[in-house]
Amino acid sequence: MRPEILFPLFKSIDTLKGIGPRLAALMAKLAGENVIDVLYHLPTGLVERKNITELDEIYLTQQVIVPVTVLKHYPSQSRRVPYRITCEVGDSALTLTFFNGREDFLKRQLPEGQIRILAGKLEQYSGEFQMTHPDHILKEGDDTDISMFEAIYPLSAGVTNKTMSKAVTQAFLALPILPEWLDDALIKREKWDHWNGCMQSAHRVESNADLEPMSPFRQRLAYDELLSNQLALELVRQSMRRKKGRSFIGGEAVQDAIEGALPYKLTNAQNSALAEVFADMQSSNRMLRLIQGDVGSGKTAVALMALAKCVGSGAQGAFLAPTEILARQHMQSIKPFTDAAGLKIALLTGRLKGKKRAALLEELLAGNIDILLGTHALFQDDVAYHDLGLAIIDEQHRFGVHQRLSLSAKGRADKGGVDVLVMTATPIPRTLALTAYGDMDVSIIAEKPPGRQPIETRAIEIERLDQLAASLERKLAANERIYWVCPLVEESEVSDLAAATDRHTYLNALYPGKVGLVHGKMKSEEKDSAMEAFKSGETQILVATTVIEVGVDVPEATVMIIEHAERFGLAQLHQLRGRVGRGSLAGACLLMYAGPLGETPKSRLNIMRETEDGFRIAEEDLRLRGAGELLGTRQSGLPEFKVADLQVHGRLLQIARDDARHFLEIDPSLASERGKAIRTLLYLFERDSAIKYLQSG
Ligand code: ADP
Ligand code: MG
């Protein structure tokens, strides 16, 4: 239950004075639906006003507060002409203009012959002083309401800055004094104010420095957020630790059979990741481990060995892939080895229906299937295992925490539940790993299998497309495969993105029958057969949208051509490039761009040319793009922060993590004074679902 002290903050914004339902709906879209969201909708700009009593050109384009005598109204006669009101300031004339001004309203606000205090921007129009839509119009004596500084908020149609400021002012009136959840020593060291004080300061900005993420009060607000994130993850992690897991004993015979069937020796990097996995599996704790390995580092083999251990010691394994194509590909690449070891493996995707599906589920429940491989279909409610012991989740960034948990819930409690192994090819900068995956242990496959040749990466102007297309002849003659990636499926009216279908037609004219096409709008059967044809060499050029991005493995593929590479993010480019040079042949990656390039796209292409190191690329990507975009916030389970910015608040994240770990060690049930305050913090950021992981509850 949410602590009572937070109730005023979680009231809907239409409870604020002056905010009706219509406005509330608009503001909800912009900021969020509750009072708390208004508070966390922080200003991004600042207006500084000057008090003046006479008009002078030196004040032009500045924000001023000025007393005026209203002379005469000139209501507009047509829509295109503004409503004008002449005024006097000392000896000077000032004209106020209003577009779509309403006469009755303006006459009430600015009665002829009276004095009013105006705040707004002083401008000049054909030699005369003018003010368009003053921000404030007040009677004499009421002008103390106009602040010399005004915070400027991010706005949207229908929500003016005035509305935002009013809402914020109202929100402050309702603000409870929250208990202090931070450690005294930290507050002293960082010279931070209390939450309430910081929130006030964040809105009452008086200089541009006050808007900076490094201002002390924004740092504190960011720290609160990071701390709540780390506490939530740590609570989950500790509760996982406490759960008795299953101890996988034995299984060596199956492991040996599979390892013996592999056409290569596992690399040291694969072996050391595996050693960590096996140690987790053998221990009686629940495994929740992330394997990070760059594209092509050989994660599948590690997964396969873990499955071997699981099945060898008598349990079933599940292997979850993000797409149908990848599930099928894993099936193809794994089955020869599981067959060699005498294991029964089956595929379950959304496509399997009716009797066949029912039969498979029956076999699964009876324990006649050792390994079930598939897509999200593995989560469905009616999918019941005989004894699920290990779940492997490939390409984690497509799955959220919830899916992770729902799969692990499919195990048998009496046997110790399900160990979970998550694999990702997206190297994640440390700061991100802490916030997104802080609840997991991490193994890294740092080295790729031997014999890989570096991929030659070049940037080419799009004007040379014809020349490039013609030069592919040589590659085709050598039976190599070429990916040709286009950003969009169909030519759209508003964009000049090269369409995959057009490119397919063009290339197919050059190399008849040799060119395939795969894009996101195709049915999955069609996608599969296009991939299949490419793998088998029936087609040698595959024109694709980014559906090939994740995990697809075609060893003969040597050339990756990316059209409009300047429109892709770094992580995406890196993933795409990882599709080639997977066999022993040298690979090339050609980044076709349309100039002139902006700064960011230029640095992206340069980084791609400089390095193949996924971790370095990830760090650069974070620098260029920011955290939210990096993994695709929604899909990744990466929290969206309101104030915290991982690029600038990385130092605070480290502190928050240590703080969370340390505090939960000494007060695991949040019973102390600070512990109770920390509960409030968790509720404040709606991380309350973590509270159910508390030791006592
Ligand atoms: P990813 O980590 O991107 O999922 P894969 O598991 O698909 O990589 O492996 C990439 C390629 O490397 C595959 O063709 C696989 O057969 C091969 N491979 C994996 N491990 C080794 C190894 N130890 N030695 C040689 N080739 C390997
Ligand atoms: Mg893979």
XYZ file of C-alpha atoms and ligand atoms in Angstrom:
725
model
C 0.000 0.000 0.000
C 1.172 3.456 -0.882
C 2.076 5.480 2.217
C -0.549 8.068 3.061
C 1.931 10.896 2.969
C 2.207 10.408 -0.802
C -1.526 10.592 -1.477
C -1.532 14.292 -2.444
C 1.183 13.566 -5.002
C -0.732 10.764 -6.639
C -3.934 12.691 -7.087
C -4.961 13.386 -10.643
C -3.903 16.821 -11.909
C -7.472 17.956 -12.423
C -7.689 18.199 -8.629
C -5.361 21.200 -8.886
C -7.066 24.587 -8.811
C -7.487 25.991 -12.293
C -6.935 22.692 -14.122
C -10.140 21.339 -15.624
C -10.607 17.920 -17.227
C -9.846 19.175 -20.737
C -6.575 20.782 -19.692
C -5.771 17.818 -17.470
C -6.034 15.494 -20.464
C -3.630 17.636 -22.473
C -1.211 17.903 -19.579
C -1.399 14.188 -18.907
C -0.047 13.575 -22.387
C 2.730 16.055 -21.850
C 3.787 15.395 -18.279
C 1.747 12.577 -16.807
C -1.581 12.306 -15.087
C -0.744 12.936 -11.460
C 0.447 15.857 -9.382
C 3.825 14.198 -8.985
C 4.254 14.217 -12.755
C 3.752 17.948 -12.864
C 6.485 18.341 -10.265
C 8.876 16.162 -12.209
C 8.122 18.074 -15.386
C 11.161 20.272 -14.914
C 11.805 23.532 -16.734
C 14.168 23.583 -19.656
C 14.502 27.322 -20.045
C 14.418 30.595 -18.223
C 13.117 34.078 -18.878
C 14.744 36.915 -17.032
C 12.652 40.090 -16.860
C 13.631 43.713 -16.433
C 11.523 46.353 -14.707
C 11.296 49.448 -16.884
C 9.274 52.653 -16.789
C 10.122 54.053 -20.174
C 10.588 52.520 -23.583
C 13.969 52.572 -25.205
C 15.507 50.737 -28.110
C 18.082 49.203 -25.789
C 15.311 47.037 -24.328
C 14.232 45.637 -27.683
C 13.777 41.830 -27.805
C 14.107 41.714 -24.011
C 11.504 40.510 -21.556
C 10.273 43.524 -19.645
C 7.774 44.464 -16.966
C 6.283 47.843 -17.727
C 3.344 49.957 -16.531
C 1.198 51.289 -19.396
C -1.837 53.506 -19.799
C -4.373 51.895 -22.106
C -5.585 54.307 -24.803
C -7.813 52.700 -27.391
C -8.947 49.295 -28.684
C -8.986 48.481 -32.398
C -10.784 45.147 -32.738
C -9.726 43.337 -35.856
C -11.968 43.502 -38.887
C -10.649 40.390 -40.543
C -8.998 37.159 -39.460
C -5.717 38.154 -40.955
C -5.409 41.450 -39.112
C -4.582 41.304 -35.407
C -6.577 43.007 -32.694
C -4.631 46.138 -31.708
C -4.636 48.204 -28.560
C -2.709 51.440 -28.310
C -1.059 52.349 -25.029
C 1.217 54.966 -23.623
C 4.372 54.603 -21.574
C 5.548 58.061 -20.536
C 6.039 59.874 -23.846
C 6.238 56.752 -25.966
C 3.521 54.865 -27.748
C 3.220 51.091 -27.384
C 0.921 48.935 -29.472
C -0.316 45.611 -28.177
C -1.288 43.051 -30.767
C -3.383 39.938 -30.308
C -4.071 37.377 -32.953
C -7.629 36.083 -32.736
C -8.161 38.419 -29.766
C -11.645 38.343 -28.223
C -13.090 41.772 -27.737
C -15.093 41.190 -24.550
C -12.174 39.455 -22.886
C -9.593 42.067 -23.863
C -11.808 44.984 -22.892
C -12.118 43.496 -19.428
C -8.383 42.874 -19.167
C -7.301 46.198 -20.583
C -9.989 48.843 -20.056
C -9.408 52.078 -21.927
C -7.996 54.889 -19.779
C -6.634 52.606 -17.076
C -3.152 51.632 -16.007
C -1.997 48.043 -16.305
C 1.298 46.305 -15.630
C 2.440 44.200 -18.556
C 5.125 41.562 -18.854
C 6.273 40.493 -22.264
C 8.821 40.867 -24.980
C 9.429 44.367 -26.274
C 9.533 44.502 -30.049
C 9.480 47.059 -32.799
C 7.208 47.021 -35.832
C 7.561 49.613 -38.577
C 9.290 51.971 -36.206
C 6.830 51.598 -33.334
C 7.194 49.809 -30.045
C 5.032 46.751 -29.903
C 4.241 43.831 -27.640
C 2.506 40.721 -28.963
C 0.430 38.649 -26.549
C 1.897 39.887 -23.235
C 2.628 37.012 -20.827
C 1.053 38.850 -17.942
C -1.512 41.640 -17.668
C -2.090 42.812 -14.119
C -3.636 45.660 -12.212
C -1.373 48.025 -10.332
C -0.432 46.476 -7.026
C -0.973 42.892 -8.256
C 2.314 42.883 -10.105
C 4.180 41.221 -7.280
C 2.829 38.075 -8.956
C 5.158 38.636 -11.862
C 8.498 37.107 -11.095
C 11.693 38.551 -12.398
C 12.577 35.037 -13.407
C 10.197 32.679 -15.086
C 10.878 29.015 -15.638
C 10.062 27.854 -19.142
C 8.605 24.367 -19.401
C 8.448 21.928 -22.255
C 4.986 22.579 -23.681
C 2.511 21.155 -26.120
C -0.434 22.512 -28.067
C -3.046 23.787 -25.645
C -0.712 23.845 -22.658
C 0.843 27.262 -22.184
C 3.736 28.122 -19.946
C 1.368 30.053 -17.751
C -0.761 26.949 -17.256
C 2.299 24.883 -16.432
C 3.586 27.421 -13.901
C 0.176 27.676 -12.298
C -0.088 23.924 -12.005
C 3.369 23.754 -10.463
C 2.508 26.498 -7.967
C -0.670 24.643 -7.029
C 1.212 21.372 -6.733
C 3.617 22.961 -4.282
C 0.716 24.097 -2.116
C -0.333 20.475 -1.682
C 3.185 19.219 -1.103
C 3.756 17.087 1.991
C 7.120 17.199 3.744
C 8.593 13.842 2.839
C 10.782 11.893 5.228
C 14.494 11.913 4.431
C 15.499 8.653 2.779
C 19.072 9.596 2.056
C 22.007 8.920 4.283
C 22.986 11.956 6.389
C 26.645 11.596 5.599
C 25.969 11.609 1.880
C 23.763 14.685 2.111
C 26.458 16.505 4.053
C 29.185 15.474 1.681
C 27.268 16.493 -1.419
C 25.782 19.573 0.277
C 22.305 18.565 -0.774
C 19.038 19.995 0.406
C 16.011 17.986 1.423
C 13.787 16.584 -1.376
C 11.182 19.332 -0.942
C 13.811 22.045 -1.067
C 15.451 20.560 -4.146
C 12.121 20.299 -5.902
C 11.413 23.965 -5.177
C 14.837 25.025 -6.399
C 14.431 22.987 -9.553
C 11.367 25.045 -10.464
C 12.431 28.435 -9.133
C 15.294 28.867 -11.506
C 17.212 32.123 -11.457
C 20.086 31.412 -13.775
C 20.952 29.074 -16.581
C 23.174 27.108 -14.225
C 20.009 26.207 -12.313
C 18.770 24.353 -15.360
C 21.864 22.198 -15.654
C 21.704 18.526 -14.691
C 24.753 19.142 -12.513
C 23.049 21.742 -10.334
C 23.064 20.402 -6.768
C 19.290 20.085 -6.539
C 18.932 18.307 -9.866
C 21.723 15.989 -8.777
C 19.840 15.156 -5.624
C 16.615 14.535 -7.545
C 18.535 12.340 -9.979
C 20.150 10.497 -7.098
C 16.766 9.736 -5.560
C 15.702 8.222 -8.813
C 18.861 6.184 -9.291
C 18.741 5.004 -5.711
C 15.173 3.801 -6.084
C 16.159 1.975 -9.261
C 19.131 0.306 -7.591
C 17.149 -0.575 -4.482
C 14.454 -2.212 -6.574
C 16.983 -4.259 -8.518
C 18.881 -5.180 -5.393
C 15.696 -6.331 -3.694
C 14.961 -8.619 -6.624
C 18.535 -9.850 -6.688
C 18.631 -10.585 -2.987
C 15.327 -12.393 -3.090
C 16.589 -14.513 -5.978
C 19.705 -15.255 -3.959
C 17.590 -16.385 -1.037
C 15.416 -18.676 -3.121
C 16.624 -22.183 -3.085
C 17.543 -23.074 -6.584
C 18.164 -26.354 -8.150
C 21.497 -27.982 -8.025
C 22.310 -29.639 -11.332
C 24.480 -32.620 -10.617
C 26.093 -34.731 -13.259
C 25.296 -34.392 -16.918
C 28.938 -34.842 -17.956
C 28.158 -37.641 -20.392
C 25.724 -35.498 -22.362
C 28.095 -32.536 -22.220
C 30.915 -34.639 -23.572
C 28.732 -36.044 -26.333
C 27.768 -32.577 -27.476
C 31.186 -31.032 -27.129
C 32.588 -33.947 -29.072
C 30.095 -33.370 -31.875
C 30.998 -29.686 -32.289
C 33.194 -29.074 -35.345
C 35.415 -26.737 -33.339
C 37.027 -26.375 -29.964
C 35.397 -23.946 -27.554
C 37.449 -20.800 -27.107
C 38.949 -19.846 -23.765
C 36.418 -17.055 -23.539
C 33.546 -19.468 -24.118
C 34.984 -21.889 -21.589
C 35.388 -19.316 -18.886
C 31.835 -18.036 -19.342
C 30.688 -21.645 -19.221
C 32.604 -22.276 -16.024
C 30.664 -19.461 -14.372
C 27.395 -20.810 -15.708
C 28.154 -24.347 -14.530
C 29.148 -23.069 -11.095
C 25.776 -21.315 -10.814
C 23.954 -24.393 -12.025
C 25.710 -26.683 -9.594
C 25.175 -24.414 -6.630
C 21.881 -24.602 -4.805
C 21.145 -20.944 -5.580
C 18.913 -19.746 -8.338
C 20.914 -18.685 -11.382
C 20.139 -15.352 -12.979
C 23.063 -14.659 -15.243
C 23.629 -12.445 -18.240
C 26.114 -13.424 -20.888
C 27.355 -10.510 -22.873
C 29.190 -11.364 -26.020
C 29.652 -9.373 -29.144
C 28.050 -10.575 -32.371
C 29.756 -13.709 -33.548
C 31.424 -14.462 -30.231
C 29.752 -17.873 -30.112
C 27.054 -17.526 -27.496
C 24.927 -20.275 -28.996
C 27.520 -22.912 -28.210
C 27.648 -21.746 -24.603
C 23.863 -21.993 -24.397
C 23.989 -25.447 -25.903
C 26.497 -26.670 -23.331
C 24.394 -25.273 -20.487
C 21.378 -27.082 -21.912
C 23.444 -30.254 -22.108
C 24.233 -30.033 -18.419
C 20.597 -29.358 -17.578
C 19.223 -32.249 -19.614
C 22.078 -34.516 -18.595
C 21.076 -34.088 -14.985
C 17.473 -34.974 -15.709
C 15.610 -31.707 -16.311
C 14.176 -29.969 -19.369
C 15.534 -26.842 -20.985
C 13.836 -23.989 -22.799
C 15.552 -21.785 -25.347
C 13.806 -18.580 -26.171
C 14.576 -16.578 -29.310
C 13.203 -13.149 -30.197
C 11.990 -13.981 -33.693
C 10.681 -16.905 -35.654
C 13.638 -16.755 -38.034
C 16.093 -16.980 -35.189
C 14.224 -19.773 -33.485
C 14.362 -21.773 -36.694
C 17.990 -20.945 -37.216
C 18.886 -22.098 -33.724
C 16.949 -25.272 -34.404
C 18.968 -25.913 -37.539
C 22.310 -25.192 -35.958
C 21.675 -27.020 -32.698
C 19.774 -30.089 -33.797
C 22.720 -31.946 -35.352
C 24.507 -31.806 -31.998
C 21.553 -32.652 -29.806
C 20.785 -35.512 -32.195
C 24.349 -36.722 -31.841
C 23.895 -36.758 -28.075
C 20.514 -38.476 -28.366
C 18.477 -35.553 -26.997
C 14.959 -34.764 -28.101
C 14.530 -31.178 -29.229
C 11.327 -29.525 -30.472
C 10.287 -26.181 -31.867
C 7.321 -24.179 -30.632
C 6.402 -20.927 -32.321
C 3.179 -19.014 -32.849
C 2.825 -20.801 -36.140
C 2.270 -24.205 -34.626
C -1.448 -24.670 -34.112
C -4.225 -27.169 -33.514
C -3.530 -30.883 -33.204
C 0.191 -30.595 -33.803
C 0.523 -28.065 -31.052
C -1.585 -30.130 -28.674
C 0.540 -33.186 -29.396
C 3.724 -31.258 -28.725
C 2.407 -29.915 -25.422
C 1.485 -33.413 -24.382
C 4.981 -34.682 -25.107
C 6.402 -31.724 -23.227
C 4.315 -32.393 -20.167
C 5.163 -36.078 -20.295
C 8.852 -35.186 -20.284
C 9.521 -36.682 -23.704
C 10.969 -33.433 -24.979
C 14.335 -32.475 -23.527
C 14.736 -29.054 -25.065
C 11.973 -26.767 -26.238
C 13.063 -24.016 -28.517
C 10.864 -21.182 -29.685
C 9.571 -17.665 -29.558
C 7.262 -15.886 -27.129
C 4.961 -18.870 -27.584
C 7.010 -20.561 -24.867
C 5.371 -18.269 -22.308
C 1.791 -19.046 -23.121
C -0.283 -20.077 -20.168
C -1.108 -23.560 -21.393
C 2.524 -24.452 -22.036
C 3.373 -26.730 -19.135
C 6.644 -28.557 -18.677
C 7.293 -31.851 -17.014
C 10.252 -30.377 -15.181
C 11.751 -27.176 -16.547
C 15.185 -26.578 -15.086
C 16.896 -24.028 -17.299
C 15.622 -21.205 -19.442
C 17.901 -19.545 -21.962
C 16.824 -16.187 -23.294
C 18.647 -15.106 -26.424
C 19.072 -11.490 -27.436
C 17.802 -10.117 -24.186
C 17.100 -6.607 -25.365
C 13.843 -7.735 -26.900
C 12.594 -9.098 -23.611
C 11.560 -7.329 -20.475
C 11.984 -8.262 -16.859
C 8.408 -9.511 -16.714
C 8.856 -12.025 -19.477
C 11.993 -13.193 -17.759
C 10.027 -13.786 -14.601
C 7.065 -15.447 -16.285
C 9.303 -18.019 -17.923
C 11.083 -18.770 -14.692
C 7.678 -19.290 -13.059
C 7.175 -22.351 -15.256
C 9.478 -24.503 -13.179
C 8.572 -26.820 -10.346
C 8.912 -25.210 -6.966
C 9.639 -28.572 -5.320
C 12.649 -29.048 -7.591
C 14.028 -25.572 -7.007
C 12.549 -23.583 -9.859
C 14.247 -22.487 -13.032
C 17.754 -21.211 -13.598
C 17.808 -18.361 -16.070
C 20.569 -17.559 -18.507
C 20.187 -14.445 -20.586
C 22.336 -13.765 -23.626
C 22.794 -10.463 -25.318
C 24.807 -9.424 -28.328
C 24.399 -5.780 -27.527
C 27.425 -4.853 -25.532
C 26.106 -2.591 -22.844
C 28.068 0.211 -21.283
C 28.603 -0.401 -17.601
C 26.297 2.371 -16.486
C 23.441 0.927 -18.498
C 24.133 -2.608 -17.397
C 23.800 -1.427 -13.805
C 20.391 0.118 -14.305
C 18.889 -2.413 -16.679
C 20.436 -5.645 -15.475
C 21.514 -4.814 -11.962
C 19.597 -7.830 -10.729
C 21.783 -10.262 -12.680
C 25.274 -11.612 -12.523
C 27.254 -10.965 -15.663
C 29.679 -13.062 -17.691
C 31.462 -11.641 -20.676
C 32.691 -13.510 -23.729
C 35.509 -11.171 -24.537
C 37.125 -12.874 -27.474
C 35.853 -14.175 -30.788
C 36.585 -17.624 -32.226
C 39.945 -17.747 -33.972
C 40.438 -17.344 -37.677
C 38.098 -14.419 -38.047
C 39.461 -11.775 -40.333
C 38.913 -8.112 -39.716
C 36.056 -6.597 -41.625
C 37.076 -3.851 -43.957
C 34.684 -0.988 -43.402
C 34.335 1.845 -45.867
C 32.028 4.801 -46.277
C 30.871 5.424 -49.835
C 28.805 8.221 -51.272
C 25.449 7.061 -52.512
C 26.214 8.498 -55.961
C 28.488 5.517 -56.480
C 25.675 3.021 -56.038
C 25.596 1.888 -59.667
C 29.320 1.364 -59.695
C 29.139 -0.605 -56.464
C 26.248 -2.749 -57.678
C 28.133 -3.595 -60.860
C 31.253 -4.581 -58.908
C 29.451 -7.350 -57.017
C 29.870 -9.687 -59.988
C 33.222 -10.910 -58.692
C 31.811 -11.848 -55.305
C 28.940 -13.731 -56.868
C 31.323 -15.701 -59.044
C 33.136 -16.810 -55.870
C 29.811 -18.011 -54.419
C 29.915 -15.434 -51.659
C 26.776 -13.847 -50.209
C 25.890 -10.212 -49.990
C 23.474 -8.402 -47.715
C 22.008 -5.189 -49.015
C 20.168 -3.304 -46.297
C 17.669 -0.505 -46.913
C 16.017 1.541 -44.215
C 12.356 1.404 -45.325
C 9.979 -1.036 -46.946
C 8.047 1.077 -49.377
C 8.687 4.418 -50.961
C 6.731 6.830 -48.825
C 5.601 10.203 -49.986
C 7.328 12.081 -47.261
C 10.685 10.456 -47.388
C 13.297 9.749 -49.956
C 14.513 6.600 -48.252
C 15.574 3.989 -50.708
C 12.929 1.330 -50.728
C 13.930 -2.269 -50.421
C 11.472 -3.348 -53.056
C 12.857 -0.855 -55.563
C 16.384 -1.917 -54.805
C 15.405 -5.521 -55.251
C 13.980 -4.794 -58.685
C 17.074 -2.859 -59.641
C 19.558 -5.520 -58.518
C 17.512 -8.343 -59.927
C 17.742 -6.676 -63.323
C 21.543 -6.774 -62.988
C 21.715 -10.316 -61.600
C 18.540 -12.070 -62.674
C 17.282 -14.720 -60.243
C 20.173 -14.148 -57.851
C 18.498 -11.579 -55.634
C 16.165 -12.243 -52.712
C 14.098 -9.890 -50.611
C 13.126 -9.949 -46.968
C 11.328 -7.222 -45.078
C 9.250 -6.661 -41.983
C 5.903 -6.675 -43.726
C 6.296 -10.180 -45.117
C 4.590 -13.158 -43.518
C 6.980 -15.172 -41.435
C 6.768 -18.131 -43.848
C 7.866 -15.842 -46.656
C 10.687 -14.439 -44.573
C 11.900 -17.916 -43.751
C 11.925 -19.083 -47.308
C 13.765 -15.938 -48.396
C 16.369 -16.544 -45.676
C 16.521 -20.201 -46.596
C 17.155 -19.440 -50.257
C 19.940 -17.071 -49.266
C 21.548 -19.550 -46.894
C 21.492 -22.307 -49.463
C 22.951 -20.041 -52.141
C 19.931 -20.149 -54.396
C 19.964 -16.383 -54.065
C 23.267 -14.647 -53.371
C 22.213 -11.111 -52.719
C 19.653 -10.507 -50.026
C 17.950 -7.154 -50.049
C 16.612 -6.596 -46.580
C 15.254 -4.144 -44.143
C 16.668 -4.457 -40.659
C 14.838 -7.714 -39.949
C 18.193 -9.408 -40.429
C 19.661 -7.344 -37.668
C 19.653 -9.822 -34.869
C 21.515 -13.061 -34.790
C 21.113 -14.422 -38.304
C 24.034 -16.626 -39.219
C 25.142 -17.245 -42.804
C 28.855 -18.117 -42.862
C 29.203 -17.474 -46.605
C 28.062 -13.883 -46.216
C 31.036 -11.613 -46.846
C 29.652 -8.262 -47.859
C 27.287 -6.011 -45.943
C 26.038 -3.032 -47.859
C 24.036 -0.507 -45.908
C 22.177 2.128 -47.814
C 21.654 5.448 -46.066
C 23.942 4.296 -43.315
C 23.784 7.814 -41.913
C 20.229 7.082 -40.793
C 21.137 4.110 -38.659
C 22.268 4.185 -35.066
C 25.700 2.891 -34.122
C 24.455 -0.183 -32.313
C 22.363 -1.098 -35.309
C 25.263 -0.608 -37.729
C 27.452 -2.740 -35.524
C 24.846 -5.489 -35.344
C 24.421 -5.425 -39.099
C 28.136 -5.553 -39.739
C 28.310 -8.540 -37.408
C 26.328 -10.513 -39.975
C 29.374 -10.824 -42.233
C 32.848 -12.217 -41.760
C 31.447 -15.011 -39.599
C 33.173 -17.743 -41.531
C 36.824 -17.834 -42.545
C 36.408 -15.477 -45.498
C 37.325 -11.819 -45.174
C 34.354 -9.530 -44.839
C 33.583 -6.062 -46.057
C 31.088 -3.533 -44.853
C 30.146 -0.699 -47.155
C 28.346 2.207 -45.596
C 26.585 4.146 -48.298
C 25.651 7.622 -47.278
C 23.958 10.636 -48.792
C 25.957 13.775 -48.125
C 26.375 16.304 -46.747
C 26.684 14.571 -43.406
C 25.781 16.203 -40.097
C 28.203 16.016 -37.178
C 26.629 13.038 -35.429
C 26.175 10.808 -38.488
C 29.723 11.662 -39.507
C 31.125 10.588 -36.150
C 29.066 7.411 -36.271
C 30.491 6.411 -39.622
C 33.990 7.291 -38.445
C 33.674 5.168 -35.333
C 32.474 2.279 -37.480
C 35.568 2.605 -39.639
C 37.864 2.841 -36.657
C 36.786 -0.108 -34.563
C 35.014 -3.435 -34.435
C 35.040 -3.471 -30.655
C 31.409 -3.710 -29.613
C 32.034 -2.302 -26.150
C 33.816 0.740 -27.458
C 31.013 1.243 -29.975
C 28.419 0.943 -27.230
C 30.142 3.609 -25.149
C 30.333 5.921 -28.136
C 26.724 5.231 -28.915
C 25.693 6.146 -25.415
C 27.675 9.361 -25.771
C 26.029 10.226 -29.081
C 22.488 9.134 -28.407
C 21.663 8.908 -24.762
C 20.514 5.920 -22.811
C 16.844 5.682 -23.679
C 17.431 5.242 -27.345
C 20.375 2.955 -26.975
C 18.507 -0.194 -26.214
C 15.056 0.915 -27.186
C 13.736 1.808 -23.765
C 10.362 0.112 -23.972
C 11.634 -3.205 -25.241
C 14.671 -3.415 -23.070
C 13.107 -3.157 -19.675
C 15.484 -0.274 -19.180
C 13.849 2.184 -16.830
C 12.916 5.592 -18.113
C 14.324 8.205 -15.812
C 12.659 11.522 -15.195
C 15.661 13.487 -14.034
C 18.617 11.141 -14.044
C 20.735 11.139 -17.166
C 23.195 8.278 -17.214
C 25.678 10.195 -19.272
C 26.082 12.955 -16.733
C 25.052 11.204 -13.539
C 27.208 8.096 -13.930
C 29.102 8.958 -10.736
C 25.843 9.093 -8.797
C 24.786 5.721 -10.162
C 27.872 4.066 -8.714
C 27.188 5.648 -5.340
C 23.521 4.638 -5.504
C 24.408 1.049 -6.229
C 26.799 0.781 -3.300
C 24.331 2.634 -1.114
C 21.505 0.227 -2.051
C 23.592 -2.912 -1.523
C 25.056 -1.733 1.709
C 21.774 -0.525 3.145
C 19.850 -3.665 2.281
C 22.541 -5.717 3.914
C 22.066 -3.959 7.228
C 18.297 -3.481 6.946
C 16.940 -6.100 4.543
C 13.345 -5.677 5.639
C 13.390 -1.861 5.601
C 12.420 -1.686 9.245
C 14.643 1.139 10.490
C 13.758 4.811 10.340
C 15.645 5.243 7.084
C 14.234 1.940 5.878
C 10.719 3.280 6.238
C 11.639 6.446 4.428
C 13.118 4.294 1.681
C 9.782 2.558 1.270
C 8.308 5.976 0.601
C 11.018 6.572 -1.975
C 10.194 3.309 -3.731
C 6.533 4.248 -3.841
C 7.377 7.730 -5.012
C 9.008 6.262 -8.101
C 6.445 3.501 -8.357
C 9.001 0.803 -7.844
C 6.739 -0.617 -5.207
C 6.508 -3.958 -6.975
C 9.997 -4.492 -5.582
C 8.626 -4.256 -2.062
C 7.076 -7.673 -2.374
C 10.597 -9.042 -2.560
C 11.312 -7.827 0.932
C 12.616 -10.555 3.165
C 9.742 -10.394 5.595
C 6.969 -10.148 3.028
P 26.599 -15.115 -31.488
O 27.422 -14.921 -30.259
O 26.544 -13.901 -32.337
O 25.255 -15.704 -31.200
P 27.016 -17.605 -32.761
O 26.786 -18.418 -31.566
O 25.940 -17.538 -33.774
O 27.419 -16.141 -32.330
O 28.376 -18.057 -33.413
C 28.920 -17.411 -34.536
C 29.625 -18.390 -35.428
O 30.797 -18.837 -34.795
C 28.798 -19.622 -35.723
O 28.938 -19.906 -37.094
C 29.435 -20.700 -34.853
O 29.321 -21.960 -35.459
C 30.877 -20.257 -34.802
N 31.583 -20.646 -33.593
C 31.103 -20.632 -32.334
N 32.043 -21.024 -31.461
C 33.148 -21.296 -32.169
C 34.467 -21.748 -31.836
N 34.833 -21.987 -30.586
N 35.345 -21.900 -32.834
C 35.002 -21.658 -34.112
N 33.778 -21.243 -34.495
C 32.857 -21.051 -33.538
Mg 23.268 -15.530 -31.346
